[in-house]
C-alpha positions as a printed NumPy array, in Angstrom:
array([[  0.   ,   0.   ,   0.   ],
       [  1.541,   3.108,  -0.65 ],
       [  2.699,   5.531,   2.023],
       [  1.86 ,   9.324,   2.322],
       [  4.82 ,  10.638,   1.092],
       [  4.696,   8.848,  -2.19 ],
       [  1.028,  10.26 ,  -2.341],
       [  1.811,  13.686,  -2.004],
       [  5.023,  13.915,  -4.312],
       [  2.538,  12.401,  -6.846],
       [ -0.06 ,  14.904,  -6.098],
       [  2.542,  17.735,  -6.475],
       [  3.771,  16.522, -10.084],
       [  0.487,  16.331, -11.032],
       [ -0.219,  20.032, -10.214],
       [  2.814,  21.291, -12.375],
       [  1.892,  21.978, -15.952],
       [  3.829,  20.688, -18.57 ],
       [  5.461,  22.716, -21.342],
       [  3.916,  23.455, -24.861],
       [  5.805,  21.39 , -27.252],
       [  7.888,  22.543, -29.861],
       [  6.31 ,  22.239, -33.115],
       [  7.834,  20.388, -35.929],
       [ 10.411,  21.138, -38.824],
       [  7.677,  19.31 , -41.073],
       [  5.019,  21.75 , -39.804],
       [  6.426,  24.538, -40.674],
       [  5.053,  26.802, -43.028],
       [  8.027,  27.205, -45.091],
       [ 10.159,  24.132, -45.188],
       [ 12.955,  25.541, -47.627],
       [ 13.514,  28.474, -45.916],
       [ 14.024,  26.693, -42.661],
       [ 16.667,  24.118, -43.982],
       [ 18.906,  26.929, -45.785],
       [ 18.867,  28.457, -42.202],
       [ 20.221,  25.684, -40.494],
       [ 23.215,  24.698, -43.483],
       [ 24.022,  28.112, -43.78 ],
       [ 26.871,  28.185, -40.748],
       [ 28.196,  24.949, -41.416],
       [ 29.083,  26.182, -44.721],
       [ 30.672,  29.525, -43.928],
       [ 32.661,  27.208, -41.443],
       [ 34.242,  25.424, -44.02 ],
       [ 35.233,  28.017, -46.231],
       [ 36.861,  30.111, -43.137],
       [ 38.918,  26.771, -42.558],
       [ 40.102,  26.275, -46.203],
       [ 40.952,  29.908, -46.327],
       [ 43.255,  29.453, -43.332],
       [ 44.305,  26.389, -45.093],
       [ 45.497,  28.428, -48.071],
       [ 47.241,  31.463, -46.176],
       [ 49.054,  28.752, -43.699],
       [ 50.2  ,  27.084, -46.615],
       [ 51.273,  30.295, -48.43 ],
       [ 52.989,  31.845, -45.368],
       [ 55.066,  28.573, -45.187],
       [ 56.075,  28.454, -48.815],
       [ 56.938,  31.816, -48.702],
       [ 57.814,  32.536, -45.567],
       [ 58.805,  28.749, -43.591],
       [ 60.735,  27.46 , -46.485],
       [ 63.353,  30.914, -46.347],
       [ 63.517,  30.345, -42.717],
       [ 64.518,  26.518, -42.998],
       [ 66.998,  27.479, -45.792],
       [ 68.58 ,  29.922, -43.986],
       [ 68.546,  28.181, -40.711],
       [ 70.311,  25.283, -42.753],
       [ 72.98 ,  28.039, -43.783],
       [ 74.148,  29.968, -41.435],
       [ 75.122,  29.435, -37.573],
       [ 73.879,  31.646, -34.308],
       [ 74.82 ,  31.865, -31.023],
       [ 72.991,  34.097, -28.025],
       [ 76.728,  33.344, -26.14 ],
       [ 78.258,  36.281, -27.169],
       [ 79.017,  40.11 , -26.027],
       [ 81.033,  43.099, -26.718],
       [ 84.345,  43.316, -25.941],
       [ 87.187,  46.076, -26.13 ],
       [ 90.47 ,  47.632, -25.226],
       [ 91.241,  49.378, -22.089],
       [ 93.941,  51.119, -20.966],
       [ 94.557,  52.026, -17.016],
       [ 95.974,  55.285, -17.009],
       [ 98.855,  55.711, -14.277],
       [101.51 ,  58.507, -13.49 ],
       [105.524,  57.967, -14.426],
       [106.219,  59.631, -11.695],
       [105.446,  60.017,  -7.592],
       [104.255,  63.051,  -6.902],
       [101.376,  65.397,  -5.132],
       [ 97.634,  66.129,  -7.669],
       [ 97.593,  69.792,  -8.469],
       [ 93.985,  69.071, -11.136],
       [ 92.148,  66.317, -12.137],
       [ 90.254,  67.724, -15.442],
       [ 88.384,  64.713, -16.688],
       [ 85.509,  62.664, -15.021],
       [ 83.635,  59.457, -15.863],
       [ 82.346,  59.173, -18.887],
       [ 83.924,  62.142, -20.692],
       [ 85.125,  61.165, -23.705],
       [ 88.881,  62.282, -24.789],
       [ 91.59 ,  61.785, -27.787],
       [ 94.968,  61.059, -27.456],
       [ 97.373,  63.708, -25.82 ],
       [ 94.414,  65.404, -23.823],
       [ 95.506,  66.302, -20.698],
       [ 93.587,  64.394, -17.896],
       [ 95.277,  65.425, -14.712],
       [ 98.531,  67.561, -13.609],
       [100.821,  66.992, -10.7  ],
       [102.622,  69.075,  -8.953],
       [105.691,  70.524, -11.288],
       [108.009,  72.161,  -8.689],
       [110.012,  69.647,  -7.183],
       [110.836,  68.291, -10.542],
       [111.852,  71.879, -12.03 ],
       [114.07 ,  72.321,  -9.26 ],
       [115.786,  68.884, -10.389],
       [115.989,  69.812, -13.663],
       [117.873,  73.353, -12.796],
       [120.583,  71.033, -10.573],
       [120.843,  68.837, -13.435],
       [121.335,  72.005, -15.819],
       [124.463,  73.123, -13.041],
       [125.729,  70.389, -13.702],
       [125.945,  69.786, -17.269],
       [127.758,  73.343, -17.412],
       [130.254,  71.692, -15.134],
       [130.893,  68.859, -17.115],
       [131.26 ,  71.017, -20.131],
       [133.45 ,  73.411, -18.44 ],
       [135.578,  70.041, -17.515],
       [135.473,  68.811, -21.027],
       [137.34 ,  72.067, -22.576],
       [139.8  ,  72.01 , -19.218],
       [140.145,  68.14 , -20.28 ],
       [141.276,  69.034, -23.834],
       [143.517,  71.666, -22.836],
       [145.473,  69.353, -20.27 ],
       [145.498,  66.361, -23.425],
       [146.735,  69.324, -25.817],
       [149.633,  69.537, -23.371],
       [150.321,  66.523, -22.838],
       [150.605,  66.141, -26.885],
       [152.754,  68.932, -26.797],
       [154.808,  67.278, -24.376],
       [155.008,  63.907, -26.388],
       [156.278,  65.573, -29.475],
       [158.981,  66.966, -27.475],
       [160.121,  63.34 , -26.096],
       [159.974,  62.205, -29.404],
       [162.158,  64.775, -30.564],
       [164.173,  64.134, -27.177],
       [164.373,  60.153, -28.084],
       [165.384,  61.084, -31.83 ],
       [168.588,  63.567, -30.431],
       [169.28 ,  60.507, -27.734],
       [169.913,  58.442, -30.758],
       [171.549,  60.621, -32.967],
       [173.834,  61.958, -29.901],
       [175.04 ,  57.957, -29.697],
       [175.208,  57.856, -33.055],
       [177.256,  60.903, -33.284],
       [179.752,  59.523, -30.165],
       [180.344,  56.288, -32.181],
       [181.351,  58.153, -35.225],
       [183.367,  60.453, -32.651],
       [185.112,  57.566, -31.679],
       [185.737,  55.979, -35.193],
       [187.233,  59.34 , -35.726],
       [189.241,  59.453, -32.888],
       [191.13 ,  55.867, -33.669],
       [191.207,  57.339, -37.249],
       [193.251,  60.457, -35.657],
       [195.01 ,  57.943, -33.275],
       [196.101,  55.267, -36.039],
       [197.436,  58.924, -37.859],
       [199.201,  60.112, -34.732],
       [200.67 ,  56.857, -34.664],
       [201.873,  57.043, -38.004],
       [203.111,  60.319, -37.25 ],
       [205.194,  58.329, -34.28 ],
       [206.831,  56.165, -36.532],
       [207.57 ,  59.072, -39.156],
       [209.386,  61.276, -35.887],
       [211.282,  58.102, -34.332],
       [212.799,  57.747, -37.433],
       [213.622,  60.921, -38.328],
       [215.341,  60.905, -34.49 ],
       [216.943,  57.931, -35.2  ],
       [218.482,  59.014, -38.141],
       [219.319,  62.813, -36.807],
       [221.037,  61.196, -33.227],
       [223.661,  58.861, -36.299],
       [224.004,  62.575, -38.03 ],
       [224.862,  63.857, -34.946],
       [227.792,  61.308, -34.344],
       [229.758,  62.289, -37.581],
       [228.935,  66.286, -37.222],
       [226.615,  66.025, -40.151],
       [223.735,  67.763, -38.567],
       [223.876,  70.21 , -36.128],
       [222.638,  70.034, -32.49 ],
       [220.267,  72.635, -33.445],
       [218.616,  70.002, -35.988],
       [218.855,  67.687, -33.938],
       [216.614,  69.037, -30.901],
       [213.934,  69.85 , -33.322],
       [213.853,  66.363, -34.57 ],
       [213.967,  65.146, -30.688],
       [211.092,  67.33 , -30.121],
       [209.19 ,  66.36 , -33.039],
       [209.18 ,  63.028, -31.494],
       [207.934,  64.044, -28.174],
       [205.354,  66.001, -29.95 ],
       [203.915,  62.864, -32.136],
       [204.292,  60.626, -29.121],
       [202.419,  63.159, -26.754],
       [199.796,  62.95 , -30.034],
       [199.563,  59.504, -29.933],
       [198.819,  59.289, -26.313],
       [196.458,  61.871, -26.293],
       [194.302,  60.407, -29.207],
       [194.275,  57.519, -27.446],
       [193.136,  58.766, -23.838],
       [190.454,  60.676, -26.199],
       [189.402,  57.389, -27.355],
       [189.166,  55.764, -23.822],
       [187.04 ,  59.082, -22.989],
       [184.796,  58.3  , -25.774],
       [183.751,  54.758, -25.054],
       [183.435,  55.327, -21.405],
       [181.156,  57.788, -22.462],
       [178.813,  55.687, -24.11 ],
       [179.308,  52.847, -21.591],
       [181.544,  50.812, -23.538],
       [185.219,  49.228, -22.187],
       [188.338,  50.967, -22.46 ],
       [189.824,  47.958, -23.918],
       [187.124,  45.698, -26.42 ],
       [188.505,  42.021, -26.02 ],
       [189.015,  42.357, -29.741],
       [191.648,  45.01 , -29.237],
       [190.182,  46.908, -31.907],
       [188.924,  50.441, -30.322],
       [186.829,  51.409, -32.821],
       [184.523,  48.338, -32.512],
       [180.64 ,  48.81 , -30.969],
       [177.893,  46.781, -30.33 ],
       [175.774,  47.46 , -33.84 ],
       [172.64 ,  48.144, -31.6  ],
       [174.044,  50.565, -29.305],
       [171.811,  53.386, -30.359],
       [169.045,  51.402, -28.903],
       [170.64 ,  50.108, -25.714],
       [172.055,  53.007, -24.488],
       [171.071,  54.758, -20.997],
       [170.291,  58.186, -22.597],
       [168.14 ,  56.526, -25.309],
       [166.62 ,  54.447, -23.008],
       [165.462,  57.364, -20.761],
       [164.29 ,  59.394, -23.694],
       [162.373,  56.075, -24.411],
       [160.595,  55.515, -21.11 ],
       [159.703,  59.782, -20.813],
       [157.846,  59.019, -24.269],
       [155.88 ,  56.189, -23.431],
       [154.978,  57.968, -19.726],
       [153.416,  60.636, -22.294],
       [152.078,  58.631, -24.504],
       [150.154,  56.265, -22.005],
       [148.682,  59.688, -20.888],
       [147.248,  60.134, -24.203],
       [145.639,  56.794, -24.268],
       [148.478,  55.109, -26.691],
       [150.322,  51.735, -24.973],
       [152.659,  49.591, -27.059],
       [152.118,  46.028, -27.398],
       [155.328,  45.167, -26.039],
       [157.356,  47.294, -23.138],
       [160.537,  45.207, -24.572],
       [160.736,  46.911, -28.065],
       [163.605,  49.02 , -29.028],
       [163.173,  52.465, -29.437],
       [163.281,  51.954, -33.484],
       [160.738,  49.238, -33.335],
       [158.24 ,  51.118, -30.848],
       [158.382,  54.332, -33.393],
       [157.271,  51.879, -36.266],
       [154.47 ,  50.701, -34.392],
       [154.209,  54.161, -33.515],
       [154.126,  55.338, -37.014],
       [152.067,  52.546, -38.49 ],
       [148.667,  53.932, -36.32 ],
       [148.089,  55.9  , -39.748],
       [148.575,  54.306, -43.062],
       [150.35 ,  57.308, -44.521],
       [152.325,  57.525, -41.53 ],
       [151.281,  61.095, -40.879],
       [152.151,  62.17 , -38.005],
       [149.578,  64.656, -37.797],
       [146.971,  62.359, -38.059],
       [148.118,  59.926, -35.898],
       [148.47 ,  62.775, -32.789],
       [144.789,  63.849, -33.892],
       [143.72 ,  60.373, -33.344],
       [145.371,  60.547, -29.758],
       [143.831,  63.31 , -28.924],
       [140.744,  62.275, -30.412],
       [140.79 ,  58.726, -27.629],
       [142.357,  60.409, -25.266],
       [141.392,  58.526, -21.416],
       [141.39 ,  62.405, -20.21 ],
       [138.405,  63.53 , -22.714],
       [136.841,  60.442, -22.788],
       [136.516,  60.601, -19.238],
       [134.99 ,  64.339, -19.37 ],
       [133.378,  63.674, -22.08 ],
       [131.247,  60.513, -20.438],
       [130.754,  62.7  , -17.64 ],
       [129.234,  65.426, -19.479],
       [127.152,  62.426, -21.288],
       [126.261,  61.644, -17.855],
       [125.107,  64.735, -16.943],
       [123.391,  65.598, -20.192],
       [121.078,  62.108, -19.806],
       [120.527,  63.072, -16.345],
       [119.215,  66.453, -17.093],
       [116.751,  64.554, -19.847],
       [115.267,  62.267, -17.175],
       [114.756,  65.315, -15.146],
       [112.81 ,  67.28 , -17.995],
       [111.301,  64.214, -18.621],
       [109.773,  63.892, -15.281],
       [108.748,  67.303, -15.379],
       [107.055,  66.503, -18.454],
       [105.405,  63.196, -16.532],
       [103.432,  65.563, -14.212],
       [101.289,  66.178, -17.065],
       [ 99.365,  62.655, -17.341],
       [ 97.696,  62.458, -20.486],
       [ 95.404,  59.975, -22.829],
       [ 97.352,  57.497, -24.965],
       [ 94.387,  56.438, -26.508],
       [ 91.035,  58.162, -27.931],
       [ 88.302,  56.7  , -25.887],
       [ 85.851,  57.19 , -22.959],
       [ 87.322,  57.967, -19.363],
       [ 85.823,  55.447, -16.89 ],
       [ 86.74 ,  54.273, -12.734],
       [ 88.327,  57.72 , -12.158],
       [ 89.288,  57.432,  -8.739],
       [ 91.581,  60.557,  -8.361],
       [ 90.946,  63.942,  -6.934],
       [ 93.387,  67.1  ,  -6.405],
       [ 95.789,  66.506,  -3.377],
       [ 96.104,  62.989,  -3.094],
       [ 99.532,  61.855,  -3.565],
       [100.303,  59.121,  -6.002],
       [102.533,  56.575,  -6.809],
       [104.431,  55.537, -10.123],
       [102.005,  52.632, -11.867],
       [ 99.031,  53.576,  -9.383],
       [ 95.818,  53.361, -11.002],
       [ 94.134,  56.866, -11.442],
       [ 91.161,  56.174, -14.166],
       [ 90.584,  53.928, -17.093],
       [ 89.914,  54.885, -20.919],
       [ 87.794,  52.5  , -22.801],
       [ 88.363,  52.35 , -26.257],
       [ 85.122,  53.315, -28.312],
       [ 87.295,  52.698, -31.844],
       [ 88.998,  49.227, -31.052],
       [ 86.153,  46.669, -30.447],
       [ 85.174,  43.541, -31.391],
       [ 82.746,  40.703, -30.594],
       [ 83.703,  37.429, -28.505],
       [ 80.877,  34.775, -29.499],
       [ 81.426,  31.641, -27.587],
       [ 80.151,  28.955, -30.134],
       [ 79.386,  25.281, -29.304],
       [ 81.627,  22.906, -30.454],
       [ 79.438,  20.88 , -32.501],
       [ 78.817,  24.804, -34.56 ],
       [ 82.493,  25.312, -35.392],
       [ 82.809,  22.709, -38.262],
       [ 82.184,  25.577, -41.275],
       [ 83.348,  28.185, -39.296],
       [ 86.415,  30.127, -40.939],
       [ 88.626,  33.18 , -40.574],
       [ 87.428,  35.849, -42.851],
       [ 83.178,  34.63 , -42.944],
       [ 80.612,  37.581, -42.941],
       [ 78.594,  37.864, -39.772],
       [ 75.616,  39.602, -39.153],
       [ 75.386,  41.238, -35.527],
       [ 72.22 ,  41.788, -33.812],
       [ 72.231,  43.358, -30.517],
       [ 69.408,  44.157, -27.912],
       [ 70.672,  47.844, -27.418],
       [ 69.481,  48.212, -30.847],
       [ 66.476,  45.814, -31.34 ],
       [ 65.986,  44.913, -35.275],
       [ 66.552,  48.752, -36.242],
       [ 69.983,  47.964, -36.836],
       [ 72.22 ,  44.993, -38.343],
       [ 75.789,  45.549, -37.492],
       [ 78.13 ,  43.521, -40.   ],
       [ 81.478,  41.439, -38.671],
       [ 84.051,  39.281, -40.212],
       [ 85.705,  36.546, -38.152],
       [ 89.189,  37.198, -37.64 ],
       [ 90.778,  34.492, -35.345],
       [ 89.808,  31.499, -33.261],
       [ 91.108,  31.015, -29.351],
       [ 93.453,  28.068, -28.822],
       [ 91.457,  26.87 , -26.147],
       [ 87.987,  26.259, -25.023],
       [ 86.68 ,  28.272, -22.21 ],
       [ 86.979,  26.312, -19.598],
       [ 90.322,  25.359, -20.376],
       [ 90.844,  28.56 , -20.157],
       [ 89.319,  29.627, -17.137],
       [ 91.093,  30.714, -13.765],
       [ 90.518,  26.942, -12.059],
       [ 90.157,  24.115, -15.191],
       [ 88.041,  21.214, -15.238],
       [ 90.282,  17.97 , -14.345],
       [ 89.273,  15.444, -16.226],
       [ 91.884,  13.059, -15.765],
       [ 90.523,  11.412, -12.372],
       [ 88.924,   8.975, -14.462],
       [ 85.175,  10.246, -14.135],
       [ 84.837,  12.809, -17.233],
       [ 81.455,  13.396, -18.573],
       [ 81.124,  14.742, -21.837],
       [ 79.999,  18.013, -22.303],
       [ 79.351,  20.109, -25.592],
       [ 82.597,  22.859, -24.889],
       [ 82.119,  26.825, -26.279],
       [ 85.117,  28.034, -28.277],
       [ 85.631,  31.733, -28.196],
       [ 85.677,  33.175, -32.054],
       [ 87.014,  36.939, -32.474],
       [ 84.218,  39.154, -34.476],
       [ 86.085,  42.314, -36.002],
       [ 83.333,  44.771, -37.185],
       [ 83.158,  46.083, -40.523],
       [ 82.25 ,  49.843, -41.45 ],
       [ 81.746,  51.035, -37.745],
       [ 81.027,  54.312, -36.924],
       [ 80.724,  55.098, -32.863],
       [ 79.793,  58.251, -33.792],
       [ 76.881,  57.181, -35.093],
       [ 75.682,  54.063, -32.992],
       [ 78.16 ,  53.198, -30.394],
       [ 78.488,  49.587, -28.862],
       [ 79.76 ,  49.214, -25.073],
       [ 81.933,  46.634, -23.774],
       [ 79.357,  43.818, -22.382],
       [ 76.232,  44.502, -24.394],
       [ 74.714,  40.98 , -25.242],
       [ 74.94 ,  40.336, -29.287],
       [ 73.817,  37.327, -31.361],
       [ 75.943,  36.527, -34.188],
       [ 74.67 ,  34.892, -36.946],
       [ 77.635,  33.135, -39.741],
       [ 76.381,  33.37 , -43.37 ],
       [ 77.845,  30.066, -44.648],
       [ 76.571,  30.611, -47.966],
       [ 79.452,  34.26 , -48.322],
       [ 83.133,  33.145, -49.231],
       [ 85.175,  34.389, -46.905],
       [ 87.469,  37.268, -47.575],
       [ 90.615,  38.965, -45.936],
       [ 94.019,  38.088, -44.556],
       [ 93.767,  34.359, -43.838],
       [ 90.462,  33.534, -45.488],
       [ 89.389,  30.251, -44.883],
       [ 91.937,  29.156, -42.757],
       [ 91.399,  28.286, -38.371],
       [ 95.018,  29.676, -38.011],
       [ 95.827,  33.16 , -38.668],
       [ 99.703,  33.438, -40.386],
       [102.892,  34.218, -38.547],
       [103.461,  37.11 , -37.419],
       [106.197,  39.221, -39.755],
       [109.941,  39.424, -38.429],
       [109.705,  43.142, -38.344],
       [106.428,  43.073, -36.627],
       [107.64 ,  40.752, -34.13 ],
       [110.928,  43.109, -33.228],
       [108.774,  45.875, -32.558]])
């Protein structure tokens, strides 16, 4: 039997009307109409998705098959930035900041002046310096005045060893003349003793008178008197030049042939000349020689044997000037480091570029090599684009690349040329290297740095900075061109190149 609640949620469906139903497509009044209606979206459906068809496949002839191509010929990296030259400027010298006239980010050329020291200590130095280079000159001219004496004093011990010779020379002839006069007086001897002889018979038989014969007596007296005294002349002679009274040959005239170069006088004259000449810079190459042999040498300094020119060239080498003269040298370099200091207070650019890190103000004292400020280049970049390994196999020096950087967006294509490859991946490279050689390496795809030189840059116009993110992109398709197209290794550098 059913319960009360059944009975009254029966009772309340019952009360609810029901809804008019809709009527049919067959009844209504214009059946053609109604089915055109209905088609009608279906259709414009269809034609929407074959006209995407056509424009998807349009955009991909036109526009997917360029990309694939050039995907297929060129190679990109996003691992690669802006890099540059910069050069730390530093003062030469130690000194006190008088100006600083630069600040960061002013942009100079070479030879501007970016800061000035303090210039008095080192003018001071360069007046001492200047003292003393008028000293050294004043030495150099008292320096060839002593040397001209001292010449003048060598000629006149040659001329002194020359008479010592010829005064030897002229006592050995003295002496051959004196045994010629002796071996006269001698004969002079004989004549007289005979003549005596013959007047002291005469006498006996009364043929000569006594008269005669005294003179003929005296004669004799006089040629033996002759005879002795030429010979006591002789003895004088050869004790004069050294020589025994008596040679063991018996023969007084005889003299050692070299006695002109052995004797005390010459010998004398000999040692005064080479005192002088040593003076004058001039030693002979053997203290032994005879006086002859040392003027040969002497003479032979010139090939003309002019005596002139041979003096000129002592005077020329003489230790005395060269001495002075090194001295004022000395001086004169010394005074150039001092004006070259002075010219070191002024600290200037070496390169054009941007002025960056100053950290120098007026007053603080500084140090030779100290840091002051930095100059970046803004001429001298290039492009470091670390590229994979697996990316380097039609990579070559002298390939066109196309730069794109973020600074710029896609307003702007900056074109490169690849100009040298890095002997070393970079983390061979870096400050602590992998070690792979405990025997658990893991390969990993390395990034070789490639050098991008840019091509028709203008800063002027739109500058790069060091560090601004680029992405290369290698147009495989362009020969390459330049020094060392095509090649991973750039040439050796040139000899002359090389010394420099």
């Amino acid at each position: 039997m059913p319960s009360e609640e059944s009975k009254s949620v029966s009772l309340d469906k019952a009360s609810v009307p029901e809804p008019p139903a809709e009527p049919k497509a067959d009844s209504a009044p214009f059946p053609l109409l109604a089915t055109s209606a209905r088609s009608k979206p279906g259709h414009r459906r269809r034609r929407w998705r074959l006209l995407v068809g056509v424009i998807v496949a349009v955009a991909l002839i036109f526009v997917g098959i360029p990309l694939i191509i050039h995907a297929l010929n060129t190679v990109s990296t996003d691992d690669a930035y802006v890099n540059g030259h910069v050069t730390f400027v530093a003062p030469r010298v130690s000194d006190q900041v008088a100006r600083v006239l630069v600040d960061d980010n002013y942009r100079v050329k070479k030879g501007d002046v970016l800061v000035e020291l303090d210039p008095e200590p080192y003018q001071v130095q360069v007046t001492i310096n200047q003292a003393e280079v008028n000293v050294a000159e004043a030495n150099l001219v008292v320096a060839q005045a002593n040397v001209k004496g001292l010449l003048g004093q060598l000629r006149s011990q040659r001329y002194a060893l020359q008479t010592a010779i010829e005064q030897v020379d002229n006592d050995i002839a003295l002496i051959r003349a004196r045994v010629a006069t002796w071996e006269q007086n001698k004969a002079t001897l004989v004549f007289a003793q005979a003549e005596f002889d013959r007047a002291e018979r005469l006498l006996e038989t009364k043929v000569i008178s006594k008269e005669e014969y005294d003179q003929r007596r005296e004669a004799l007296d006089v040629a033996k008197a002759s005879v002795l005294q030429s010979l006591e002349s002789i003895h004088q002679a050869r004790a004069n030049l050294g020589l025994p009274v008596e040679p063991p040959t018996g023969n007084l005239a005889d003299v050692p042939a070299d006695l002109d170069q052995t004797f005390s006088s010459v010998l004398k004259a000999q040692g005064s000349l080479i005192q002088s000449a040593a003076q004058l810079g001039y030693v002979p190459s053997n203290y032994r020689q005879s006086p002859k042999q040392m003027l040969d040498e002497f003479y032979r300094r010139d090939a003309g044997g002019d005596l002139d020119r041979i003096f000129a060239g002592l005077v020329e080498n003489a230790p005395g000037i060269k001495q002075a003269r090194a001295d004022l040298l000395q001086a004169q370099r010394n005074l150039d480091l001092a004006k070259l200091n002075l010219r070191y207070c002024t600290v200037v650019s070496e390169i054009d570029g941007v002025v960056t890190r100053r950290n120098v103000n007026p007053g603080n004292n500084v140090q030779v090599g100290q840091s002051l400020m930095a100059i970046r280049s803004i001429r001298e970049i290039w492009v470091d684009a670390n590229f994979k390994e697996t990316q380097l196999r039609n990579l070559r020096i002298g390939q066109h690349v196309d730069l794109e950087l973020d600074m710029y967006g896609g307003k702007h294509t900056f074109e490169g040329r690849i100009s040298g490859f890095t002997m070393g991946t970079g983390s061979t490279l870096a400050l602590l290297p992998a070690q792979n050689a405990t025997g658990n390496f893991v390969k990993v795809v390395q990034r070789l740095p490639v050098r991008i030189d840019l091509i028709n840059y203008d800063p002027d116009k739109l500058p790069l900075f060091v560090g601004l993110s680029v992405t290369p992109t290698v147009d495989l398709r362009k020969a390459p061109s330049g020094p060392n197209a095509g090649k991973f290794l750039q040439q050796d550098t040139e000899p002359a190149l090389s010394a420099k």
